[in-house]
Amino acid sequence: MRKKSSLTLTDLLIGSFLLLVCLFFVYRIKVGLNYNWAWDSIPQFIFRFDKENNEWVSGILMTGFYTTIRLSFWGIILATVFGVISGIAKTSSILFLRWLATTYVETMRNLPPLVIIFIAYFFVGDQLLSPLGIDDWAETLSPASQNILSILFAKPGYLTSFFAALMTLAIFEGAYITEIVRAGIESIDKGQWEASHALGLTWYQQMRHIILPQTFQRIMPPMAGQFISLIKDSSIVSVISIQELCFQGIELMTSTLHTIEIWTVVTLMYLTLTLPCSLLVEKLETRLNLSLR
Amino acid sequence: MTEKKFGDYIINVDNICKTFPNGVKALCNFSTNIRRAEVVVVIGPSGSGKSTFLRCLNGLEEIDSGSIIFDGIPLDDDKKNRLKIRREMGMVFQSFNLFPHMTVLENVTLAQQLVRKSSASVAKSVSMELLEKVGIQDKVASYPAQLSGGQQQRVAIARALALKPKVMLFDEATSALDPEMIGEVLDVMKTLANEGMTMICVTHELGFAREVSDWVIFMDEGRIIEGGTAEEFFSAPKEERTKGFLNQIL
Ligand SMILES: Nc1ncnc2c1ncn2[C@@H]1O[C@H](COP(=O)(O)OP(=O)(O)OP(=O)(O)O)[C@@H](O)[C@H]1O
Ligand SMILES: [Mg+2]
């Protein structure tokens, strides 16, 4: 159904009410708030000119933004891999696999993310990743490869904690993706299984060619929604000192006290990541509605 | 009708039983043998186990007891045997069950490449030939949702034929169709029958049964009540239940 896009009286009333609320806030900030505005000190936290090397370098908020992008990008990929595997396991006919996947999902969904972050970080980081000696190995690489590593992941010396945070985030979000994938697979008409079974396809061929392609088409919108959550949730790894956007924001705030300016910039930076995803969701939903008619 | 030459038995069904987990006895001591090139029509009231019989034949349902032997291969717990049997039987469903994310051509081509390991070009030419046979040659690039029910069902028949099956199973292939489309699907089925395909058809189309079937089975409550040639069966049914059923739907 297409909604009318013309303004009605109700729209005007709601609009003017919102305008009044905004004016009130501006008034409060101007008059009531005894705040030292320092917008001019903000740009240096985004980009600044390095006089020694004579070049522009990213400021502290921008480097945090990069880390958030890296975490989100790899997080989305890894979480999707985890979610798809365990989502398939959840619909498996093998009881043990179903139990395993259910245990995973329920653990992740019934614990506060902070608790998971700390447990997983110390387990994954200290027990699994540290012994691998990734950082020591990275130090021995050529500057060029070190450069590539730091563009893709993190600087040598920070790699172990970055991967630990990444894994934690992916494991956590993967649990939610599991449920999306499971529901998607179960929503496929059982006639599709039967027809492909009758054609003599093996289970793997059924999944690969018949079930999963249709599932992915269907779960695009909720998946994109989950990716937005992942981008937002990436801020929780600030508690384990990953220097992503929120962490940098907090650091700057305590040292400069320019609270409003800093968080305005941080807000805008998050929005540049999440808004495109939201628009994508909307696009996908209309397309899905069209194709299902 | 011209005399057909039947071959040896291709399917032996011996004393099979199927009880669903909810306690419904769908098949009880069900036995029948089917010869090559034979067209068997199965009729019976709703819930009598017709679909269950077809689904047991190609392993969509597991039987509890009894045995099914297809072309010398027993349908047992051996996964390889089950796969082999499925690949020699084509099945056409009441609800078509085409793959909606693939074009008509891809629907017909897919299994040839995955199951028979045909090359893309061979698979494509076989598919085009079959689609022409069922009269869909000008819609090969369409998606199933863009076709009418009758067209979809004809594609489904072509898809099942693509593996060159030894037997075709039809489960109420025309029941979901608008009346004006039933004929086009029945015509395809008649052509197949005349070409000597072994067919087991569950159907309510008695005209079709009369015209092409070599053997008619009437079943009720999971059992065969009566079987006979089309002529015997329709002109002189022996059992009271058969008479009742025929009176009801004629
Ligand atoms: N998956 C199932 N679980 C439980 N009971 C089932 C299942 N499938 C079929 N049945 C039951 O088994 C009996 C036989 O069903 P079947 O579908 O074989 O009948 P049918 O002769 O094909 O009927 P129709 O003409 O309505 O298609 C019915 O009583 C039905 O309710
Ligand atoms: Mg049925």
Coordinates of C-alpha atoms and ligand atoms in Angstrom, one line a residue:
Chain A
M1 CA 0.0 0.0 0.0
R2 CA 1.3 3.5 -0.9
K3 CA 1.0 6.0 1.8
K4 CA -0.2 9.5 1.0
S5 CA 2.6 12.0 1.1
S6 CA 0.6 15.3 1.3
L7 CA 0.6 17.2 4.6
T8 CA -2.6 17.1 6.7
L9 CA -3.6 19.3 9.6
T10 CA -2.3 16.7 12.1
D11 CA 1.1 16.7 10.4
L12 CA 1.2 20.5 10.8
L13 CA 0.2 20.4 14.4
I14 CA 2.9 17.7 15.2
G15 CA 5.4 19.7 13.2
S16 CA 4.9 22.9 15.0
F17 CA 5.0 21.1 18.3
L18 CA 8.4 19.7 17.5
L19 CA 9.6 23.1 16.3
L20 CA 8.6 24.5 19.7
V21 CA 10.5 21.8 21.5
C22 CA 13.6 22.5 19.5
L23 CA 13.3 26.3 20.1
F24 CA 13.0 25.5 23.8
F25 CA 16.2 23.5 23.8
V26 CA 18.1 26.2 21.9
Y27 CA 16.8 28.7 24.4
R28 CA 17.9 26.5 27.4
I29 CA 21.3 26.0 25.9
K30 CA 21.8 29.7 25.1
V31 CA 20.4 31.1 28.4
G32 CA 20.2 28.4 31.0
L33 CA 23.4 26.6 30.3
N34 CA 26.6 28.2 31.4
Y35 CA 28.7 26.5 28.7
N36 CA 32.0 27.5 27.1
W37 CA 31.5 26.9 23.4
A38 CA 34.7 25.9 21.7
W39 CA 33.7 24.7 18.2
D40 CA 37.0 26.1 16.8
S41 CA 39.0 23.5 18.8
I42 CA 37.1 20.6 17.3
P43 CA 38.5 20.4 13.7
Q44 CA 41.9 19.4 14.9
F45 CA 40.4 16.2 16.4
I46 CA 39.2 15.3 12.9
F47 CA 42.1 16.4 10.7
R48 CA 45.1 18.4 11.6
F49 CA 48.2 19.7 9.8
D50 CA 51.4 18.1 11.1
K51 CA 54.0 20.9 10.8
E52 CA 57.0 18.6 11.4
N53 CA 56.2 16.3 8.4
N54 CA 54.3 19.0 6.5
E55 CA 51.2 16.8 5.9
W56 CA 47.6 16.5 6.9
V57 CA 47.0 13.7 9.4
S58 CA 43.9 12.3 10.9
G59 CA 42.9 13.6 14.3
I60 CA 42.0 11.5 17.3
L61 CA 38.3 11.2 16.5
M62 CA 39.0 10.3 12.9
T63 CA 41.3 7.5 14.0
G64 CA 38.6 6.3 16.3
F65 CA 36.2 6.4 13.4
Y66 CA 38.5 4.3 11.3
T67 CA 38.7 1.7 14.0
T68 CA 35.0 1.6 14.2
I69 CA 34.8 1.1 10.5
R70 CA 37.3 -1.8 10.6
L71 CA 35.5 -3.4 13.5
S72 CA 32.1 -3.1 11.8
F73 CA 33.3 -4.3 8.4
W74 CA 35.1 -7.4 9.6
G75 CA 32.5 -7.9 12.3
I76 CA 29.7 -8.0 9.7
I77 CA 31.5 -10.6 7.7
L78 CA 32.5 -12.8 10.6
A79 CA 29.2 -12.5 12.4
T80 CA 27.4 -13.5 9.2
V81 CA 29.7 -16.5 8.8
F82 CA 29.0 -17.6 12.5
G83 CA 25.3 -16.9 12.2
V84 CA 24.8 -18.8 8.9
I85 CA 26.7 -21.8 10.2
S86 CA 24.9 -22.0 13.4
G87 CA 21.6 -21.1 11.8
I88 CA 22.0 -24.1 9.5
A89 CA 23.0 -26.2 12.5
K90 CA 19.8 -25.1 14.3
T91 CA 17.6 -26.5 11.5
S92 CA 19.7 -29.7 11.2
S93 CA 18.2 -33.1 11.7
I94 CA 21.2 -33.9 13.9
L95 CA 20.1 -33.4 17.5
F96 CA 23.6 -32.7 18.8
L97 CA 24.2 -29.8 16.3
R98 CA 20.8 -28.3 17.3
W99 CA 21.8 -28.4 20.9
L100 CA 25.2 -26.9 20.2
A101 CA 23.6 -24.0 18.3
T102 CA 20.9 -23.5 20.8
T103 CA 23.3 -23.3 23.7
Y104 CA 25.4 -20.7 21.8
V105 CA 22.4 -18.5 21.0
E106 CA 20.8 -18.7 24.5
T107 CA 24.1 -18.0 26.2
M108 CA 24.6 -14.9 24.1
R109 CA 21.1 -13.6 24.3
N110 CA 20.7 -14.1 28.1
L111 CA 23.8 -12.4 29.3
P112 CA 24.5 -8.6 29.3
P113 CA 26.9 -7.7 26.5
L114 CA 29.4 -6.2 28.9
V115 CA 29.7 -9.5 30.7
I116 CA 30.2 -11.3 27.5
I117 CA 32.8 -8.8 26.3
F118 CA 34.9 -9.2 29.5
I119 CA 34.7 -13.0 29.6
A120 CA 35.2 -13.5 25.9
Y121 CA 37.9 -10.9 25.7
F122 CA 40.0 -12.4 28.5
F123 CA 39.4 -15.9 27.2
V124 CA 39.9 -15.2 23.5
G125 CA 42.5 -12.6 24.0
D126 CA 44.7 -14.2 26.7
Q127 CA 44.1 -17.9 26.1
L128 CA 43.7 -18.2 22.4
L129 CA 45.2 -15.3 20.6
S130 CA 48.1 -14.2 22.9
P131 CA 50.0 -17.5 22.6
L132 CA 49.8 -17.1 18.8
G133 CA 52.1 -14.1 19.1
I134 CA 50.5 -12.1 16.3
D135 CA 51.9 -8.9 17.5
D136 CA 55.5 -10.2 17.8
W137 CA 55.1 -11.6 14.3
A138 CA 53.8 -8.4 12.9
E139 CA 56.8 -6.5 14.3
T140 CA 59.1 -8.6 12.2
L141 CA 57.3 -7.7 9.0
S142 CA 58.5 -5.2 6.4
P143 CA 57.1 -1.6 6.9
A144 CA 55.0 -2.0 3.8
S145 CA 53.2 -5.1 5.1
Q146 CA 52.9 -3.5 8.5
N147 CA 51.2 -0.6 6.8
I148 CA 48.8 -2.9 5.1
L149 CA 48.0 -4.7 8.4
S150 CA 47.3 -1.4 10.1
I151 CA 45.0 -0.2 7.3
L152 CA 43.1 -3.5 7.4
F153 CA 43.1 -4.2 11.1
A154 CA 45.3 -2.4 13.6
K155 CA 48.9 -1.3 14.2
P156 CA 51.4 -3.9 15.3
G157 CA 51.2 -4.0 19.1
Y158 CA 47.4 -3.6 19.0
L159 CA 46.6 -6.6 16.8
T160 CA 45.9 -9.1 19.5
S161 CA 43.4 -6.9 21.3
F162 CA 41.8 -5.9 18.0
F163 CA 41.2 -9.5 17.0
A164 CA 40.0 -10.4 20.4
A165 CA 37.5 -7.5 20.3
L166 CA 36.5 -8.4 16.8
M167 CA 35.9 -12.1 17.7
T168 CA 33.9 -11.1 20.7
L169 CA 31.7 -8.7 18.7
A170 CA 31.2 -11.3 15.9
I171 CA 30.3 -14.1 18.4
F172 CA 27.9 -11.9 20.1
E173 CA 26.1 -10.6 17.0
G174 CA 26.3 -14.0 15.3
A175 CA 23.8 -15.3 17.9
Y176 CA 21.2 -12.9 16.7
I177 CA 22.0 -13.6 13.0
T178 CA 21.6 -17.3 13.9
E179 CA 18.0 -16.7 14.7
I180 CA 17.4 -14.6 11.6
V181 CA 18.9 -17.4 9.4
R182 CA 17.0 -20.1 11.2
A183 CA 13.7 -18.3 10.8
G184 CA 14.5 -17.7 7.2
I185 CA 15.3 -21.3 6.4
E186 CA 12.1 -22.4 8.2
S187 CA 10.0 -19.9 6.2
I188 CA 10.9 -21.7 3.0
D189 CA 8.0 -23.8 1.7
K190 CA 8.5 -27.5 2.4
G191 CA 7.5 -28.1 -1.2
Q192 CA 10.9 -26.7 -2.2
W193 CA 12.6 -29.4 -0.1
E194 CA 10.4 -32.1 -1.5
A195 CA 10.8 -31.0 -5.2
S196 CA 14.6 -30.9 -4.9
H197 CA 14.7 -34.1 -2.9
A198 CA 12.6 -35.8 -5.7
L199 CA 15.1 -34.5 -8.3
G200 CA 17.8 -36.4 -6.4
L201 CA 19.8 -33.5 -5.0
T202 CA 21.9 -34.2 -2.0
W203 CA 21.4 -32.2 1.2
Y204 CA 24.3 -30.0 0.4
Q205 CA 23.0 -29.3 -3.1
Q206 CA 19.6 -28.5 -1.8
M207 CA 21.0 -26.0 0.7
R208 CA 23.4 -24.5 -1.7
H209 CA 21.2 -24.1 -4.8
I210 CA 17.6 -24.1 -3.5
I211 CA 17.2 -23.2 0.2
L212 CA 19.9 -20.7 1.0
P213 CA 19.5 -18.5 -2.1
Q214 CA 15.8 -18.0 -1.3
T215 CA 16.6 -17.6 2.4
F216 CA 19.1 -14.9 1.8
Q217 CA 16.7 -13.0 -0.5
R218 CA 14.1 -13.1 2.3
I219 CA 16.3 -12.2 5.3
M220 CA 18.1 -9.2 3.7
P221 CA 16.0 -6.6 5.6
P222 CA 16.4 -8.1 9.1
M223 CA 20.1 -8.8 8.3
A224 CA 20.7 -5.2 7.4
G225 CA 19.0 -4.2 10.6
Q226 CA 21.3 -6.5 12.5
F227 CA 24.3 -4.9 10.8
I228 CA 23.2 -1.5 12.1
S229 CA 23.0 -3.0 15.6
L230 CA 26.5 -4.4 15.1
I231 CA 27.9 -1.0 14.1
K232 CA 26.3 0.6 17.2
D233 CA 27.3 -2.3 19.5
S234 CA 30.9 -2.0 18.3
S235 CA 31.1 0.8 20.9
I236 CA 30.9 -1.6 23.8
V237 CA 34.5 -2.8 23.1
S238 CA 35.6 0.6 24.3
V239 CA 35.5 -1.0 27.8
I240 CA 38.4 -3.2 26.8
S241 CA 40.4 -0.2 25.6
I242 CA 39.9 -0.6 21.9
Q243 CA 40.4 2.9 20.6
E244 CA 37.3 3.1 18.5
L245 CA 35.0 6.1 18.2
C246 CA 33.4 6.1 21.6
F247 CA 36.6 5.4 23.4
Q248 CA 38.2 8.3 21.7
G249 CA 35.2 10.5 22.5
I250 CA 35.3 9.6 26.2
E251 CA 39.1 10.3 26.3
L252 CA 38.7 13.7 24.6
M253 CA 35.7 14.6 26.7
T254 CA 37.6 14.0 30.0
S255 CA 40.7 15.9 28.8
T256 CA 38.9 18.9 27.0
L257 CA 35.5 19.0 28.6
H258 CA 34.0 20.0 25.3
T259 CA 31.2 17.5 25.8
I260 CA 28.5 18.8 23.5
E261 CA 30.8 19.5 20.5
I262 CA 32.6 16.2 20.7
W263 CA 29.5 14.1 21.0
T264 CA 27.9 16.0 18.2
V265 CA 30.8 15.0 16.0
V266 CA 30.7 11.4 17.2
T267 CA 26.9 11.3 16.6
L268 CA 27.4 12.5 13.0
M269 CA 30.1 10.0 12.4
Y270 CA 28.0 7.1 13.6
L271 CA 25.1 8.3 11.4
T272 CA 27.3 8.3 8.3
L273 CA 27.7 4.6 8.9
T274 CA 24.3 3.6 10.0
L275 CA 22.0 5.8 7.9
P276 CA 23.1 4.3 4.6
C277 CA 22.4 0.9 6.1
S278 CA 18.9 2.0 7.1
L279 CA 18.2 3.4 3.6
L280 CA 19.4 0.1 2.2
V281 CA 16.9 -1.8 4.4
E282 CA 14.1 0.4 3.1
K283 CA 15.2 -0.2 -0.5
L284 CA 15.4 -3.9 0.1
E285 CA 12.0 -4.1 1.8
T286 CA 10.3 -2.3 -1.1
R287 CA 12.0 -4.6 -3.6
L288 CA 11.1 -7.7 -1.7
N289 CA 7.5 -6.6 -1.5
L290 CA 7.5 -6.0 -5.2
S291 CA 9.0 -9.4 -6.1
L292 CA 6.5 -11.2 -3.8
R293 CA 3.6 -9.1 -5.0
Chain B
M1 CA -6.3 -48.1 -27.9
T2 CA -3.4 -49.8 -29.5
E3 CA -2.0 -52.8 -27.7
K4 CA 1.0 -51.8 -25.6
K5 CA 3.8 -54.2 -24.8
F6 CA 4.5 -54.2 -21.2
G7 CA 7.9 -55.2 -19.9
D8 CA 8.9 -56.9 -16.7
Y9 CA 8.0 -55.5 -13.3
I10 CA 9.9 -52.3 -12.5
I11 CA 8.4 -51.7 -9.1
N12 CA 7.5 -54.3 -6.5
V13 CA 5.7 -53.0 -3.5
D14 CA 5.2 -55.8 -0.9
N15 CA 3.1 -55.4 2.2
I16 CA 4.1 -51.9 3.2
C17 CA 2.7 -50.1 6.2
K18 CA 3.1 -46.5 7.1
T19 CA 1.9 -45.0 10.4
F20 CA 2.5 -41.3 11.0
P21 CA 3.9 -40.1 14.3
N22 CA 0.4 -38.8 15.2
G23 CA -1.0 -42.3 15.0
V24 CA -2.7 -42.0 11.6
K25 CA -2.4 -45.3 9.7
A26 CA -1.9 -44.0 6.1
L27 CA -1.0 -47.3 4.5
C28 CA -1.8 -50.8 5.7
N29 CA -0.5 -54.1 4.2
F30 CA -0.3 -52.4 0.8
S31 CA 1.0 -54.5 -2.1
T32 CA 1.2 -53.9 -5.8
N33 CA 3.5 -54.5 -8.8
I34 CA 4.0 -52.1 -11.6
R35 CA 5.4 -53.1 -15.1
R36 CA 7.5 -51.1 -17.4
A37 CA 5.4 -48.8 -19.7
E38 CA 2.4 -49.3 -17.6
V39 CA 0.1 -46.3 -16.7
V40 CA -1.4 -46.9 -13.3
V41 CA -4.1 -44.5 -12.0
V42 CA -4.7 -44.4 -8.3
I43 CA -8.1 -43.1 -7.1
G44 CA -9.8 -42.9 -3.7
P45 CA -11.4 -40.5 -1.3
S46 CA -9.5 -37.8 0.5
G47 CA -7.2 -39.0 3.2
S48 CA -7.1 -42.6 1.8
G49 CA -3.3 -42.6 1.5
K50 CA -2.8 -41.9 -2.2
S51 CA -0.2 -39.3 -1.7
T52 CA 1.5 -41.2 1.0
F53 CA 1.9 -44.2 -1.3
L54 CA 3.6 -42.0 -4.0
R55 CA 5.8 -40.4 -1.3
C56 CA 6.9 -43.7 0.1
L57 CA 7.9 -44.8 -3.4
N58 CA 10.5 -42.1 -3.8
G59 CA 11.6 -42.0 -0.2
L60 CA 9.9 -38.7 0.8
E61 CA 8.3 -40.8 3.6
E62 CA 9.8 -43.8 5.3
I63 CA 7.9 -47.0 5.4
D64 CA 7.6 -48.9 8.8
S65 CA 7.5 -52.4 7.4
G66 CA 7.3 -54.3 4.1
S67 CA 9.5 -53.7 1.1
I68 CA 9.8 -51.6 -2.0
I69 CA 12.1 -52.8 -4.8
F70 CA 12.7 -50.5 -7.7
D71 CA 14.3 -51.9 -10.8
G72 CA 16.2 -54.4 -8.7
I73 CA 17.3 -51.8 -6.1
P74 CA 15.8 -52.2 -2.7
L75 CA 14.6 -49.0 -1.0
D76 CA 16.3 -49.7 2.3
D77 CA 18.4 -47.8 4.8
D78 CA 21.3 -47.6 2.4
K79 CA 21.5 -43.9 1.5
K80 CA 23.1 -44.7 -1.8
N81 CA 20.2 -46.9 -2.9
R82 CA 17.7 -44.3 -1.8
L83 CA 19.5 -41.6 -3.8
K84 CA 19.7 -43.9 -6.9
I85 CA 16.0 -44.5 -6.7
R86 CA 15.1 -40.9 -6.3
R87 CA 17.2 -40.1 -9.4
E88 CA 15.3 -42.6 -11.5
M89 CA 11.9 -41.3 -10.5
G90 CA 10.4 -38.0 -11.5
M91 CA 7.7 -36.5 -9.3
V92 CA 5.1 -33.9 -10.2
F93 CA 3.3 -32.2 -7.3
Q94 CA -0.1 -30.7 -6.9
S95 CA 1.5 -27.3 -6.0
F96 CA 4.1 -27.3 -8.8
N97 CA 6.9 -26.5 -6.4
L98 CA 9.0 -24.8 -9.1
F99 CA 12.1 -23.0 -7.7
P100 CA 11.0 -19.3 -7.7
H101 CA 14.4 -17.8 -7.7
M102 CA 15.4 -19.5 -11.0
T103 CA 14.2 -19.0 -14.5
V104 CA 12.1 -21.6 -16.3
L105 CA 15.2 -22.8 -18.1
E106 CA 17.3 -22.9 -15.0
N107 CA 14.6 -24.9 -13.2
V108 CA 14.9 -27.6 -15.9
T109 CA 18.7 -27.4 -16.3
L110 CA 19.7 -27.5 -12.6
A111 CA 19.4 -31.2 -11.7
Q112 CA 20.9 -32.3 -15.0
Q113 CA 24.1 -30.5 -14.1
L114 CA 24.1 -31.4 -10.4
V115 CA 22.9 -35.0 -10.6
R116 CA 23.7 -36.2 -14.1
K117 CA 26.8 -34.0 -14.3
S118 CA 25.8 -32.9 -17.8
S119 CA 27.8 -30.0 -19.4
A120 CA 26.0 -26.7 -19.4
S121 CA 25.5 -26.8 -23.2
V122 CA 24.1 -30.3 -23.2
A123 CA 21.8 -29.6 -20.3
K124 CA 20.6 -26.5 -22.0
S125 CA 19.7 -28.2 -25.3
V126 CA 18.0 -31.1 -23.5
S127 CA 16.0 -28.5 -21.5
M128 CA 15.0 -26.6 -24.6
E129 CA 13.8 -29.8 -26.2
L130 CA 11.7 -30.7 -23.2
L131 CA 10.3 -27.2 -22.8
E132 CA 9.3 -27.2 -26.5
K133 CA 7.6 -30.6 -26.0
V134 CA 5.5 -29.2 -23.2
G135 CA 4.9 -26.0 -25.1
I136 CA 6.8 -23.4 -23.0
Q137 CA 9.6 -22.7 -25.5
D138 CA 8.9 -18.9 -25.6
K139 CA 8.9 -18.5 -21.8
V140 CA 12.3 -20.0 -21.0
A141 CA 13.6 -16.7 -19.5
S142 CA 10.6 -16.0 -17.4
Y143 CA 10.4 -16.7 -13.7
P144 CA 7.8 -19.1 -12.4
A145 CA 5.7 -16.3 -10.8
Q146 CA 5.2 -14.8 -14.3
L147 CA 3.5 -18.0 -15.6
S148 CA 0.0 -19.3 -15.3
G149 CA -0.7 -22.4 -13.2
G150 CA -1.0 -24.6 -16.2
Q151 CA 2.3 -23.3 -17.6
Q152 CA 4.0 -23.8 -14.3
Q153 CA 2.9 -27.4 -14.1
R154 CA 4.1 -28.1 -17.6
V155 CA 7.5 -26.7 -16.6
A156 CA 7.4 -28.9 -13.5
I157 CA 6.8 -31.9 -15.8
A158 CA 9.7 -30.9 -18.0
R159 CA 11.9 -30.5 -15.0
A160 CA 11.1 -34.0 -13.8
L161 CA 11.6 -35.4 -17.3
A162 CA 15.0 -33.8 -17.6
L163 CA 16.7 -36.6 -15.6
K164 CA 15.3 -39.1 -18.0
P165 CA 13.5 -41.0 -15.2
K166 CA 12.3 -44.5 -15.6
V167 CA 9.0 -43.8 -13.8
M168 CA 7.0 -40.6 -13.4
L169 CA 4.8 -40.0 -10.3
F170 CA 2.0 -37.5 -10.6
D171 CA 0.3 -36.5 -7.4
E172 CA -3.0 -34.7 -8.4
A173 CA -1.1 -32.7 -11.0
T174 CA -4.2 -30.9 -12.2
S175 CA -6.0 -30.4 -8.9
A176 CA -4.7 -26.9 -8.2
L177 CA -5.5 -25.6 -11.7
D178 CA -8.3 -23.5 -13.1
P179 CA -10.6 -25.7 -15.3
E180 CA -9.4 -24.2 -18.6
M181 CA -5.8 -25.1 -17.8
I182 CA -6.4 -28.8 -16.9
G183 CA -6.6 -29.9 -20.5
E184 CA -3.2 -28.6 -21.4
V185 CA -1.5 -30.5 -18.6
L186 CA -3.5 -33.7 -19.2
D187 CA -2.4 -33.5 -22.9
V188 CA 1.2 -33.5 -21.9
M189 CA 0.6 -36.5 -19.6
K190 CA -1.2 -38.3 -22.4
T191 CA 1.7 -37.8 -24.8
L192 CA 4.0 -39.2 -22.2
A193 CA 1.8 -42.2 -21.7
N194 CA 1.7 -42.9 -25.4
E195 CA 5.4 -42.7 -25.6
G196 CA 5.6 -45.6 -23.2
M197 CA 6.6 -43.8 -20.0
T198 CA 5.8 -45.8 -16.9
M199 CA 3.5 -43.6 -14.9
I200 CA 1.7 -43.7 -11.5
C201 CA -0.9 -41.0 -11.4
V202 CA -3.1 -40.0 -8.5
T203 CA -5.9 -38.1 -10.1
H204 CA -9.6 -37.2 -9.9
E205 CA -9.8 -36.9 -13.7
L206 CA -11.7 -40.0 -14.5
G207 CA -11.9 -39.2 -18.2
F208 CA -8.1 -39.3 -18.2
A209 CA -8.1 -42.5 -16.2
R210 CA -10.4 -44.2 -18.7
E211 CA -8.6 -43.0 -21.7
V212 CA -4.9 -43.7 -20.9
S213 CA -4.7 -46.0 -17.8
D214 CA -3.7 -49.6 -18.1
W215 CA -4.6 -50.3 -14.5
V216 CA -6.7 -48.5 -12.0
I217 CA -6.3 -48.9 -8.3
F218 CA -9.0 -47.8 -5.9
M219 CA -7.9 -47.3 -2.4
D220 CA -9.5 -46.4 0.9
E221 CA -8.2 -46.2 4.5
G222 CA -4.7 -47.1 3.4
R223 CA -5.6 -50.3 1.6
I224 CA -6.2 -51.3 -2.0
I225 CA -9.9 -52.1 -2.2
E226 CA -10.0 -53.0 -5.9
G227 CA -7.8 -53.0 -8.9
G228 CA -8.5 -53.7 -12.6
T229 CA -8.2 -52.5 -16.1
A230 CA -9.9 -49.2 -16.8
E231 CA -12.7 -51.0 -18.7
E232 CA -13.4 -53.5 -15.9
F233 CA -13.0 -51.0 -13.2
F234 CA -15.4 -48.3 -14.6
S235 CA -18.0 -50.5 -16.2
A236 CA -18.2 -53.3 -13.7
P237 CA -16.7 -52.4 -10.3
K238 CA -16.9 -55.4 -7.9
E239 CA -16.7 -53.8 -4.5
E240 CA -19.5 -51.9 -2.8
R241 CA -17.2 -49.2 -1.7
T242 CA -15.9 -48.7 -5.2
K243 CA -19.4 -48.4 -6.5
G244 CA -20.3 -45.9 -3.8
F245 CA -17.2 -43.8 -4.6
L246 CA -17.8 -43.8 -8.3
N247 CA -21.5 -42.9 -7.9
Q248 CA -20.4 -40.0 -5.7
I249 CA -18.1 -38.4 -8.1
L250 CA -19.6 -39.3 -11.5
Ligands
LIG1 N1 2.9 -35.7 7.6 C1 1.8 -36.2 8.1 N2 1.6 -36.3 9.4 C2 0.6 -36.9 9.9 N3 -0.5 -37.4 9.2 C3 -0.4 -37.3 7.9 C4 0.7 -36.7 7.3 N4 0.5 -36.8 5.9 C5 -0.7 -37.4 5.7 N5 -1.2 -37.7 6.9 C6 -2.5 -38.4 7.1 O1 -2.4 -39.6 6.5 C7 -3.6 -40.0 5.8 C8 -3.4 -40.2 4.3 O2 -2.9 -39.0 3.8 P1 -2.7 -38.8 2.2 O3 -2.2 -37.4 2.0 O4 -1.8 -39.9 1.7 O5 -4.1 -38.9 1.6 P2 -4.6 -38.6 0.1 O6 -5.3 -39.9 -0.3 O7 -3.5 -38.2 -0.7 O8 -5.7 -37.5 0.3 P3 -6.0 -36.3 -0.7 O9 -6.9 -36.8 -1.7 O10 -6.7 -35.3 0.3 O11 -4.7 -35.7 -1.1 C9 -4.5 -38.8 6.1 O12 -5.4 -39.2 7.1 C10 -3.7 -37.7 6.5 O13 -4.3 -36.9 7.4
MG2 MG -2.9 -36.3 -1.7

